[in-house]
mmCIF file of C-alpha atoms and ligand atoms in Angstrom:
data_model
loop_
_atom_site.group_PDB
_atom_site.id
_atom_site.type_symbol
_atom_site.label_atom_id
_atom_site.label_comp_id
_atom_site.label_asym_id
_atom_site.label_seq_id
_atom_site.Cartn_x
_atom_site.Cartn_y
_atom_site.Cartn_z
ATOM 1 C CA MET A 1 -99.085 -97.763 -145.128
ATOM 2 C CA GLN A 2 -97.644 -95.139 -142.813
ATOM 3 C CA GLN A 3 -100.267 -92.602 -141.720
ATOM 4 C CA LEU A 4 -100.179 -89.351 -139.848
ATOM 5 C CA ILE A 5 -103.390 -88.227 -138.152
ATOM 6 C CA LEU A 6 -103.436 -84.550 -137.246
ATOM 7 C CA THR A 7 -105.903 -82.007 -135.943
ATOM 8 C CA GLN A 8 -107.075 -80.031 -138.959
ATOM 9 C CA PRO A 9 -104.632 -77.157 -139.532
ATOM 10 C CA ASP A 10 -105.144 -73.476 -140.400
ATOM 11 C CA ASP A 11 -103.154 -71.297 -142.789
ATOM 12 C CA TRP A 12 -102.156 -68.069 -141.026
ATOM 13 C CA HIS A 13 -100.927 -66.302 -144.209
ATOM 14 C CA LEU A 14 -102.612 -66.775 -147.568
ATOM 15 C CA HIS A 15 -103.228 -64.949 -150.867
ATOM 16 C CA VAL A 16 -106.297 -66.045 -152.829
ATOM 17 C CA ARG A 17 -106.905 -63.093 -155.231
ATOM 18 C CA THR A 18 -110.327 -62.686 -156.904
ATOM 19 C CA GLY A 19 -112.292 -63.930 -159.962
ATOM 20 C CA ASP A 20 -111.184 -67.077 -161.788
ATOM 21 C CA MET A 21 -107.974 -67.426 -159.794
ATOM 22 C CA LEU A 22 -109.927 -67.351 -156.517
ATOM 23 C CA LYS A 23 -112.329 -70.048 -157.735
ATOM 24 C CA THR A 24 -109.486 -72.526 -158.196
ATOM 25 C CA VAL A 25 -107.117 -71.730 -155.368
ATOM 26 C CA ILE A 26 -109.644 -71.308 -152.561
ATOM 27 C CA ASN A 27 -110.789 -74.894 -152.943
ATOM 28 C CA HIS A 28 -107.235 -76.169 -152.740
ATOM 29 C CA THR A 29 -106.932 -74.356 -149.426
ATOM 30 C CA ALA A 30 -110.408 -75.264 -148.125
ATOM 31 C CA ARG A 31 -109.698 -78.945 -148.773
ATOM 32 C CA GLN A 32 -106.799 -78.792 -146.314
ATOM 33 C CA PHE A 33 -107.433 -76.015 -143.847
ATOM 34 C CA ALA A 34 -110.312 -74.984 -141.580
ATOM 35 C CA ARG A 35 -109.410 -71.283 -141.545
ATOM 36 C CA ALA A 36 -107.021 -68.951 -143.298
ATOM 37 C CA ILE A 37 -105.792 -65.417 -142.723
ATOM 38 C CA ILE A 38 -106.518 -63.727 -146.055
ATOM 39 C CA MET A 39 -104.022 -61.149 -147.257
ATOM 40 C CA PRO A 40 -105.521 -57.812 -148.383
ATOM 41 C CA ASN A 41 -103.071 -56.873 -151.165
ATOM 42 C CA LEU A 42 -105.645 -56.786 -153.940
ATOM 43 C CA GLN A 43 -105.680 -54.083 -156.597
ATOM 44 C CA PRO A 44 -107.170 -51.852 -155.093
ATOM 45 C CA PRO A 45 -106.249 -53.091 -151.600
ATOM 46 C CA VAL A 46 -108.735 -54.055 -148.876
ATOM 47 C CA THR A 47 -108.408 -51.057 -146.577
ATOM 48 C CA ASN A 48 -111.683 -50.945 -144.647
ATOM 49 C CA THR A 49 -114.180 -53.257 -142.970
ATOM 50 C CA GLU A 50 -116.865 -52.863 -145.663
ATOM 51 C CA GLN A 51 -114.408 -53.968 -148.348
ATOM 52 C CA ALA A 52 -113.287 -56.871 -146.163
ATOM 53 C CA LEU A 53 -116.892 -58.027 -145.754
ATOM 54 C CA CYS A 54 -117.426 -57.884 -149.540
ATOM 55 C CA TYR A 55 -114.220 -59.796 -150.175
ATOM 56 C CA GLN A 56 -115.136 -62.351 -147.520
ATOM 57 C CA GLN A 57 -118.467 -62.932 -149.264
ATOM 58 C CA GLU A 58 -116.774 -63.387 -152.624
ATOM 59 C CA ILE A 59 -114.443 -65.962 -151.057
ATOM 60 C CA GLN A 60 -117.332 -67.817 -149.413
ATOM 61 C CA LYS A 61 -119.208 -67.899 -152.724
ATOM 62 C CA ALA A 62 -116.191 -69.355 -154.495
ATOM 63 C CA THR A 63 -115.708 -72.080 -151.862
ATOM 64 C CA SER A 64 -117.263 -75.476 -152.569
ATOM 65 C CA SER A 65 -120.047 -76.433 -150.140
ATOM 66 C CA ALA A 66 -118.140 -79.696 -149.610
ATOM 67 C CA TYR A 67 -115.804 -77.835 -147.254
ATOM 68 C CA GLU A 68 -116.273 -76.083 -143.951
ATOM 69 C CA PHE A 69 -113.915 -73.164 -144.282
ATOM 70 C CA THR A 70 -113.700 -69.732 -142.678
ATOM 71 C CA PRO A 71 -111.760 -66.873 -144.276
ATOM 72 C CA LEU A 72 -110.368 -64.546 -141.597
ATOM 73 C CA MET A 73 -110.038 -61.064 -143.051
ATOM 74 C CA VAL A 74 -107.184 -58.572 -142.763
ATOM 75 C CA LEU A 75 -107.059 -54.854 -143.544
ATOM 76 C CA TYR A 76 -104.233 -53.210 -145.492
ATOM 77 C CA LEU A 77 -102.591 -50.290 -143.703
ATOM 78 C CA THR A 78 -102.040 -47.115 -145.712
ATOM 79 C CA ASN A 79 -100.777 -43.666 -144.782
ATOM 80 C CA SER A 80 -104.383 -42.652 -144.302
ATOM 81 C CA THR A 81 -105.702 -45.499 -142.115
ATOM 82 C CA THR A 82 -107.583 -43.909 -139.215
ATOM 83 C CA ILE A 83 -108.085 -44.790 -135.574
ATOM 84 C CA GLU A 84 -111.850 -44.993 -136.285
ATOM 85 C CA GLU A 85 -111.111 -47.682 -138.897
ATOM 86 C CA VAL A 86 -109.224 -49.679 -136.267
ATOM 87 C CA LYS A 87 -112.172 -49.406 -133.889
ATOM 88 C CA LYS A 88 -114.595 -50.521 -136.617
ATOM 89 C CA ALA A 89 -112.376 -53.448 -137.508
ATOM 90 C CA ALA A 90 -112.128 -54.488 -133.867
ATOM 91 C CA GLU A 91 -115.907 -54.438 -133.555
ATOM 92 C CA SER A 92 -116.473 -56.460 -136.729
ATOM 93 C CA ALA A 93 -116.651 -60.234 -136.561
ATOM 94 C CA ALA A 94 -114.812 -60.595 -139.883
ATOM 95 C CA VAL A 95 -111.539 -58.703 -139.388
ATOM 96 C CA TYR A 96 -108.743 -60.340 -137.410
ATOM 97 C CA ALA A 97 -105.695 -58.197 -138.094
ATOM 98 C CA PHE A 98 -104.026 -55.344 -139.983
ATOM 99 C CA LYS A 99 -101.190 -55.876 -142.452
ATOM 100 C CA LEU A 100 -98.233 -53.566 -142.806
ATOM 101 C CA TYR A 101 -96.641 -53.508 -146.251
ATOM 102 C CA PRO A 102 -93.810 -51.016 -146.439
ATOM 103 C CA ALA A 103 -94.586 -49.258 -149.755
ATOM 104 C CA GLY A 104 -92.743 -50.938 -152.609
ATOM 105 C CA ALA A 105 -91.749 -54.050 -150.633
ATOM 106 C CA THR A 106 -93.716 -56.562 -152.702
ATOM 107 C CA THR A 107 -96.714 -57.354 -154.957
ATOM 108 C CA ASN A 108 -99.406 -54.641 -154.745
ATOM 109 C CA SER A 109 -97.664 -52.782 -151.956
ATOM 110 C CA ASN A 110 -97.523 -49.462 -153.797
ATOM 111 C CA GLN A 111 -100.288 -48.083 -151.588
ATOM 112 C CA GLY A 112 -98.543 -49.342 -148.457
ATOM 113 C CA VAL A 113 -97.046 -47.245 -145.706
ATOM 114 C CA THR A 114 -94.286 -44.772 -146.614
ATOM 115 C CA ASP A 115 -93.724 -43.249 -143.170
ATOM 116 C CA LEU A 116 -93.931 -45.635 -140.232
ATOM 117 C CA GLN A 117 -93.794 -42.920 -137.559
ATOM 118 C CA ALA A 118 -96.832 -41.262 -139.115
ATOM 119 C CA ILE A 119 -99.029 -44.272 -138.405
ATOM 120 C CA PHE A 120 -97.890 -44.807 -134.802
ATOM 121 C CA PRO A 121 -101.292 -43.540 -133.547
ATOM 122 C CA VAL A 122 -102.851 -46.374 -135.579
ATOM 123 C CA PHE A 123 -100.511 -48.912 -133.943
ATOM 124 C CA GLU A 124 -101.493 -47.447 -130.593
ATOM 125 C CA ALA A 125 -105.171 -48.043 -131.415
ATOM 126 C CA MET A 126 -104.420 -51.604 -132.532
ATOM 127 C CA GLU A 127 -102.645 -52.217 -129.244
ATOM 128 C CA LYS A 128 -105.621 -50.794 -127.355
ATOM 129 C CA TYR A 129 -108.189 -52.841 -129.321
ATOM 130 C CA HIS A 130 -106.048 -55.978 -129.167
ATOM 131 C CA LEU A 131 -105.774 -56.412 -132.950
ATOM 132 C CA PRO A 132 -102.603 -58.068 -134.258
ATOM 133 C CA LEU A 133 -100.224 -56.271 -136.604
ATOM 134 C CA LEU A 134 -98.982 -58.544 -139.393
ATOM 135 C CA ILE A 135 -95.739 -57.321 -140.923
ATOM 136 C CA HIS A 136 -94.014 -57.788 -144.246
ATOM 137 C CA GLY A 137 -90.617 -57.154 -142.710
ATOM 138 C CA GLU A 138 -88.344 -55.753 -145.387
ATOM 139 C CA VAL A 139 -86.840 -52.311 -145.843
ATOM 140 C CA THR A 140 -87.388 -50.855 -149.288
ATOM 141 C CA ASP A 141 -84.443 -48.457 -149.758
ATOM 142 C CA ALA A 142 -83.173 -48.934 -153.314
ATOM 143 C CA GLU A 143 -79.564 -49.115 -152.173
ATOM 144 C CA VAL A 144 -80.118 -51.993 -149.726
ATOM 145 C CA ASP A 145 -79.180 -55.438 -151.043
ATOM 146 C CA ILE A 146 -82.257 -57.608 -151.470
ATOM 147 C CA PHE A 147 -80.740 -60.367 -149.306
ATOM 148 C CA ASP A 148 -80.266 -57.898 -146.394
ATOM 149 C CA ARG A 149 -83.707 -56.305 -146.440
ATOM 150 C CA GLU A 150 -85.320 -58.417 -143.729
ATOM 151 C CA ARG A 151 -82.369 -58.205 -141.333
ATOM 152 C CA LEU A 152 -82.251 -54.416 -141.654
ATOM 153 C CA PHE A 153 -86.010 -54.091 -141.193
ATOM 154 C CA ILE A 154 -85.733 -55.879 -137.870
ATOM 155 C CA ASP A 155 -82.937 -53.648 -136.620
ATOM 156 C CA GLN A 156 -84.187 -50.346 -138.018
ATOM 157 C CA LYS A 157 -87.984 -50.664 -137.795
ATOM 158 C CA LEU A 158 -89.325 -53.683 -135.946
ATOM 159 C CA ARG A 159 -87.391 -53.089 -132.726
ATOM 160 C CA VAL A 160 -88.751 -49.536 -132.619
ATOM 161 C CA ILE A 161 -92.360 -50.633 -133.198
ATOM 162 C CA HIS A 162 -92.082 -53.333 -130.553
ATOM 163 C CA GLN A 163 -90.429 -51.031 -128.005
ATOM 164 C CA SER A 164 -92.989 -48.282 -128.638
ATOM 165 C CA PHE A 165 -95.968 -50.650 -128.309
ATOM 166 C CA PRO A 166 -94.774 -53.429 -126.030
ATOM 167 C CA THR A 167 -98.151 -55.174 -125.740
ATOM 168 C CA LEU A 168 -99.077 -54.893 -129.434
ATOM 169 C CA ARG A 169 -99.423 -58.395 -130.872
ATOM 170 C CA ILE A 170 -97.127 -58.706 -133.891
ATOM 171 C CA VAL A 171 -96.652 -61.483 -136.434
ATOM 172 C CA LEU A 172 -93.454 -61.164 -138.421
ATOM 173 C CA GLU A 173 -94.704 -62.853 -141.570
ATOM 174 C CA HIS A 174 -92.785 -65.367 -143.664
ATOM 175 C CA VAL A 175 -89.490 -65.138 -141.774
ATOM 176 C CA THR A 176 -86.479 -66.002 -143.926
ATOM 177 C CA THR A 177 -83.365 -65.343 -141.849
ATOM 178 C CA ARG A 178 -81.512 -66.539 -138.771
ATOM 179 C CA GLU A 179 -81.752 -62.969 -137.445
ATOM 180 C CA ALA A 180 -85.549 -62.993 -137.701
ATOM 181 C CA VAL A 181 -85.723 -66.331 -135.893
ATOM 182 C CA GLN A 182 -83.500 -64.990 -133.148
ATOM 183 C CA PHE A 183 -85.509 -61.783 -132.778
ATOM 184 C CA VAL A 184 -88.750 -63.723 -132.390
ATOM 185 C CA GLN A 185 -87.229 -66.265 -129.998
ATOM 186 C CA GLU A 186 -85.951 -63.518 -127.716
ATOM 187 C CA ALA A 187 -89.153 -61.449 -127.801
ATOM 188 C CA PRO A 188 -92.077 -61.859 -125.382
ATOM 189 C CA PRO A 189 -95.037 -64.128 -126.262
ATOM 190 C CA ASN A 190 -96.985 -61.371 -128.056
ATOM 191 C CA ILE A 191 -94.489 -61.638 -130.948
ATOM 192 C CA GLY A 192 -94.865 -64.581 -133.325
ATOM 193 C CA ALA A 193 -93.829 -65.559 -136.837
ATOM 194 C CA THR A 194 -95.121 -67.565 -139.766
ATOM 195 C CA ILE A 195 -92.882 -69.784 -141.878
ATOM 196 C CA THR A 196 -93.606 -70.845 -145.484
ATOM 197 C CA PRO A 197 -92.961 -74.275 -147.014
ATOM 198 C CA GLN A 198 -90.611 -72.850 -149.649
ATOM 199 C CA HIS A 199 -88.359 -71.232 -147.046
ATOM 200 C CA LEU A 200 -88.132 -74.568 -145.195
ATOM 201 C CA LEU A 201 -87.426 -76.599 -148.333
ATOM 202 C CA TYR A 202 -85.148 -74.390 -150.428
ATOM 203 C CA ASN A 203 -82.264 -71.978 -150.305
ATOM 204 C CA ARG A 204 -81.421 -69.325 -152.897
ATOM 205 C CA ASN A 205 -79.666 -71.810 -155.172
ATOM 206 C CA ALA A 206 -83.135 -73.051 -156.145
ATOM 207 C CA ILE A 207 -83.749 -69.749 -157.957
ATOM 208 C CA LEU A 208 -80.374 -69.317 -159.601
ATOM 209 C CA VAL A 209 -78.433 -72.546 -160.195
ATOM 210 C CA GLY A 210 -78.767 -74.084 -163.662
ATOM 211 C CA GLY A 211 -80.803 -71.181 -165.041
ATOM 212 C CA ILE A 212 -83.262 -68.657 -163.601
ATOM 213 C CA LYS A 213 -86.187 -70.505 -162.033
ATOM 214 C CA PRO A 214 -89.013 -67.989 -161.615
ATOM 215 C CA HIS A 215 -91.339 -70.327 -159.721
ATOM 216 C CA TYR A 216 -88.986 -70.200 -156.731
ATOM 217 C CA TYR A 217 -88.977 -66.410 -156.707
ATOM 218 C CA CYS A 218 -90.936 -64.959 -153.826
ATOM 219 C CA LEU A 219 -90.503 -62.104 -151.358
ATOM 220 C CA PRO A 220 -88.764 -62.074 -149.008
ATOM 221 C CA ILE A 221 -86.413 -63.904 -151.368
ATOM 222 C CA LEU A 222 -84.966 -67.326 -150.465
ATOM 223 C CA LYS A 223 -81.721 -66.936 -148.529
ATOM 224 C CA ARG A 224 -78.515 -68.955 -147.918
ATOM 225 C CA GLU A 225 -78.568 -72.495 -146.537
ATOM 226 C CA THR A 226 -77.566 -71.327 -143.025
ATOM 227 C CA HIS A 227 -80.803 -69.344 -142.869
ATOM 228 C CA ARG A 228 -82.906 -72.235 -144.136
ATOM 229 C CA LEU A 229 -81.415 -74.413 -141.405
ATOM 230 C CA ALA A 230 -82.329 -71.824 -138.763
ATOM 231 C CA LEU A 231 -85.923 -71.780 -140.049
ATOM 232 C CA VAL A 232 -86.185 -75.582 -140.005
ATOM 233 C CA GLU A 233 -84.829 -75.601 -136.489
ATOM 234 C CA ALA A 234 -87.388 -72.974 -135.380
ATOM 235 C CA ALA A 235 -90.354 -74.648 -137.088
ATOM 236 C CA THR A 236 -89.517 -78.064 -135.668
ATOM 237 C CA SER A 237 -88.514 -76.850 -132.188
ATOM 238 C CA GLY A 238 -92.000 -76.969 -130.692
ATOM 239 C CA ASN A 239 -91.690 -73.255 -129.859
ATOM 240 C CA PRO A 240 -95.280 -71.917 -130.134
ATOM 241 C CA LYS A 241 -94.082 -68.564 -131.509
ATOM 242 C CA PHE A 242 -93.519 -70.198 -134.905
ATOM 243 C CA PHE A 243 -96.527 -71.382 -136.856
ATOM 244 C CA LEU A 244 -97.779 -72.293 -140.313
ATOM 245 C CA GLY A 245 -98.395 -69.574 -142.888
ATOM 246 C CA THR A 246 -97.933 -70.724 -146.471
ATOM 247 C CA ASP A 247 -97.821 -67.322 -148.173
ATOM 248 C CA SER A 248 -99.239 -69.283 -151.105
ATOM 249 C CA ALA A 249 -99.299 -66.502 -153.707
ATOM 250 C CA PRO A 250 -100.716 -67.505 -157.093
ATOM 251 C CA HIS A 251 -99.719 -65.611 -160.227
ATOM 252 C CA MET A 252 -100.536 -66.632 -163.798
ATOM 253 C CA GLN A 253 -97.734 -68.596 -165.415
ATOM 254 C CA HIS A 254 -97.018 -65.982 -168.106
ATOM 255 C CA LEU A 255 -96.546 -63.314 -165.432
ATOM 256 C CA LYS A 256 -93.987 -65.445 -163.557
ATOM 257 C CA GLU A 257 -92.177 -66.650 -166.697
ATOM 258 C CA ASN A 258 -91.568 -63.102 -167.804
ATOM 259 C CA SER A 259 -88.624 -60.714 -168.179
ATOM 260 C CA CYS A 260 -89.971 -59.018 -165.034
ATOM 261 C CA GLY A 261 -91.543 -61.961 -163.223
ATOM 262 C CA CYS A 262 -93.944 -61.588 -160.283
ATOM 263 C CA ALA A 263 -92.982 -62.683 -156.753
ATOM 264 C CA GLY A 264 -94.870 -65.598 -155.233
ATOM 265 C CA CYS A 265 -94.880 -69.393 -154.940
ATOM 266 C CA TYR A 266 -98.123 -71.317 -155.330
ATOM 267 C CA SER A 267 -98.243 -73.982 -152.618
ATOM 268 C CA ALA A 268 -101.894 -74.199 -151.502
ATOM 269 C CA TYR A 269 -102.570 -77.266 -153.678
ATOM 270 C CA GLY A 270 -100.358 -79.381 -151.392
ATOM 271 C CA ALA A 271 -99.359 -77.167 -148.515
ATOM 272 C CA LEU A 272 -99.500 -79.757 -145.755
ATOM 273 C CA GLU A 273 -97.709 -82.315 -147.869
ATOM 274 C CA LEU A 274 -94.915 -79.814 -148.500
ATOM 275 C CA TYR A 275 -94.565 -79.066 -144.776
ATOM 276 C CA ALA A 276 -94.652 -82.816 -144.015
ATOM 277 C CA GLU A 277 -91.782 -83.253 -146.443
ATOM 278 C CA ALA A 278 -89.742 -80.577 -144.653
ATOM 279 C CA PHE A 279 -90.531 -81.918 -141.170
ATOM 280 C CA GLU A 280 -89.732 -85.486 -142.220
ATOM 281 C CA GLN A 281 -86.361 -84.399 -143.625
ATOM 282 C CA ALA A 282 -85.642 -82.894 -140.197
ATOM 283 C CA ASN A 283 -86.808 -86.069 -138.456
ATOM 284 C CA ALA A 284 -89.483 -84.055 -136.677
ATOM 285 C CA LEU A 285 -92.861 -85.266 -137.939
ATOM 286 C CA ASP A 286 -93.975 -85.388 -134.304
ATOM 287 C CA LYS A 287 -93.676 -81.579 -134.196
ATOM 288 C CA LEU A 288 -95.857 -80.944 -137.262
ATOM 289 C CA GLU A 289 -99.224 -80.859 -135.475
ATOM 290 C CA GLY A 290 -98.251 -78.130 -133.014
ATOM 291 C CA PHE A 291 -96.822 -75.965 -135.800
ATOM 292 C CA ALA A 292 -99.680 -76.566 -138.254
ATOM 293 C CA SER A 293 -102.724 -76.904 -136.019
ATOM 294 C CA PHE A 294 -102.201 -75.449 -132.538
ATOM 295 C CA TYR A 295 -99.788 -72.543 -132.174
ATOM 296 C CA GLY A 296 -101.371 -70.208 -134.727
ATOM 297 C CA ALA A 297 -104.834 -70.634 -133.244
ATOM 298 C CA ASP A 298 -103.386 -70.022 -129.779
ATOM 299 C CA PHE A 299 -101.613 -66.861 -130.943
ATOM 300 C CA TYR A 300 -104.806 -65.484 -132.514
ATOM 301 C CA GLU A 301 -106.723 -66.516 -129.371
ATOM 302 C CA LEU A 302 -109.098 -68.676 -131.412
ATOM 303 C CA PRO A 303 -110.235 -72.175 -130.491
ATOM 304 C CA ARG A 304 -108.151 -75.047 -131.830
ATOM 305 C CA ASN A 305 -109.891 -77.125 -134.493
ATOM 306 C CA THR A 306 -111.320 -80.457 -133.441
ATOM 307 C CA LYS A 307 -111.683 -82.322 -136.776
ATOM 308 C CA LYS A 308 -108.882 -84.659 -137.795
ATOM 309 C CA ILE A 309 -107.166 -85.051 -141.146
ATOM 310 C CA THR A 310 -104.997 -87.918 -142.376
ATOM 311 C CA LEU A 311 -101.760 -87.782 -144.328
ATOM 312 C CA GLU A 312 -100.668 -91.003 -145.996
ATOM 313 C CA LYS A 313 -97.134 -91.902 -146.995
ATOM 314 C CA THR A 314 -97.696 -92.434 -150.692
ATOM 315 C CA ASP A 315 -96.084 -90.975 -153.802
ATOM 316 C CA TRP A 316 -98.034 -88.728 -156.150
ATOM 317 C CA GLN A 317 -97.107 -86.394 -158.939
ATOM 318 C CA VAL A 318 -97.748 -82.671 -158.716
ATOM 319 C CA PRO A 319 -99.512 -81.431 -161.885
ATOM 320 C CA ALA A 320 -97.392 -79.452 -164.346
ATOM 321 C CA SER A 321 -99.991 -76.677 -164.074
ATOM 322 C CA TYR A 322 -103.571 -75.870 -163.106
ATOM 323 C CA SER A 323 -105.887 -74.375 -165.690
ATOM 324 C CA ILE A 324 -107.425 -71.152 -164.363
ATOM 325 C CA ALA A 325 -109.284 -69.864 -167.423
ATOM 326 C CA LYS A 326 -109.023 -70.295 -171.164
ATOM 327 C CA GLY A 327 -105.330 -70.038 -172.026
ATOM 328 C CA LEU A 328 -104.348 -69.096 -168.460
ATOM 329 C CA GLN A 329 -102.305 -71.500 -166.347
ATOM 330 C CA LEU A 330 -101.009 -71.540 -162.788
ATOM 331 C CA THR A 331 -97.722 -73.363 -162.150
ATOM 332 C CA PRO A 332 -97.463 -74.845 -158.669
ATOM 333 C CA LEU A 333 -94.334 -75.127 -156.544
ATOM 334 C CA LYS A 334 -92.718 -78.511 -157.357
ATOM 335 C CA ALA A 335 -94.648 -78.752 -160.662
ATOM 336 C CA GLY A 336 -94.270 -82.221 -162.169
ATOM 337 C CA GLU A 337 -92.276 -83.512 -159.177
ATOM 338 C CA THR A 338 -93.150 -86.341 -156.811
ATOM 339 C CA LEU A 339 -94.444 -85.663 -153.306
ATOM 340 C CA HIS A 340 -94.251 -88.417 -150.709
ATOM 341 C CA TRP A 341 -97.164 -87.497 -148.425
ATOM 342 C CA LYS A 342 -100.744 -87.197 -149.566
ATOM 343 C CA LEU A 343 -103.763 -85.760 -147.804
ATOM 344 C CA LYS A 344 -106.544 -88.342 -147.701
ATOM 345 C CA ASP A 345 -109.891 -87.061 -149.027
HETATM 346 O O1 DOR B 1 -93.773 -63.516 -152.877
HETATM 347 C C1 DOR B 1 -94.688 -62.823 -152.458
HETATM 348 N N1 DOR B 1 -95.878 -62.769 -153.096
HETATM 349 N N2 DOR B 1 -94.481 -62.086 -151.374
HETATM 350 C C2 DOR B 1 -95.366 -61.194 -150.954
HETATM 351 O O2 DOR B 1 -95.109 -60.542 -149.989
HETATM 352 C C3 DOR B 1 -96.632 -60.971 -151.703
HETATM 353 C C4 DOR B 1 -96.999 -62.130 -152.495
HETATM 354 C C5 DOR B 1 -98.077 -61.850 -153.529
HETATM 355 O O3 DOR B 1 -99.076 -61.242 -153.197
HETATM 356 O O4 DOR B 1 -97.906 -62.276 -154.676
HETATM 357 ZN ZN1 ZN B 2 -97.835 -62.852 -148.438
#
């Protein structure tokens, strides 16, 4: 049987929620990854270090003792985030970054930032304290076409932030366009990007051809094939600016299969297998370890993991759904389909 032995990877962009959902999804992640950057878009959001410590404890409690797993916490930027909060976060051992959600851009972003200029002093403090800024890079103006929102964010907002704070470490999260890839490639090494499995595997036809398929709906939305090809090229190029971040974002099935369905694809159950599929299609399995296990750790200035994991070339069927609580189901990406790589326990 064909095997792939890799250094254990980390997930540099993950949503795990709380309560019953957390109890299921965190163990899917902890089975695969040593560490994960935990997104703070809870309701209410995680905006200060005390809340991050509480949330970290809840995550640790929900994680099976069979796994060695470290949740790396992130604070949610609001219009009222203070410089003192940045200092506290920098001094805490739990917080690794701040996340910028332009208000209205995505799930639970309503308390996000409405005026970027107003929080420039906070960016300045993050630059000073060497804390990365993680960005959901989409403009939110109602008149802007949803497929153009990332490209316009880069031109109208990201270039200004980067020019104003040239040594601020920035991760443009879940890049979805050729323009985002190009921006990151041309920027200095303090600018990186995460790439999700769904944006490597699918283009926008997955959502819309043959009926509306809500389980492929995430934000930023899947784009045209030319963009997917640019992302595959970036992920498999061996360029250390591009690294693994699943953006696995679980929502209950009835909230996705809804007349106003939530954004998010659930991939944590088989994240590595999904990436392996994408890298194999591009004939680049030899580039998977750098992308999944090295470049993110290097960007965050954390030690690389030393444990190894094994992927085996064997077919298995993705469950139609995971049961979260009585009557509540979670539908994974590729539900009911066959995957060709399997993580060995
Ligand atoms: O599709 C998404 N889901 N994109 C995001 O930015 C947020 C996430 C979520 O929290 O559900
Ligand atoms: Zn996300």
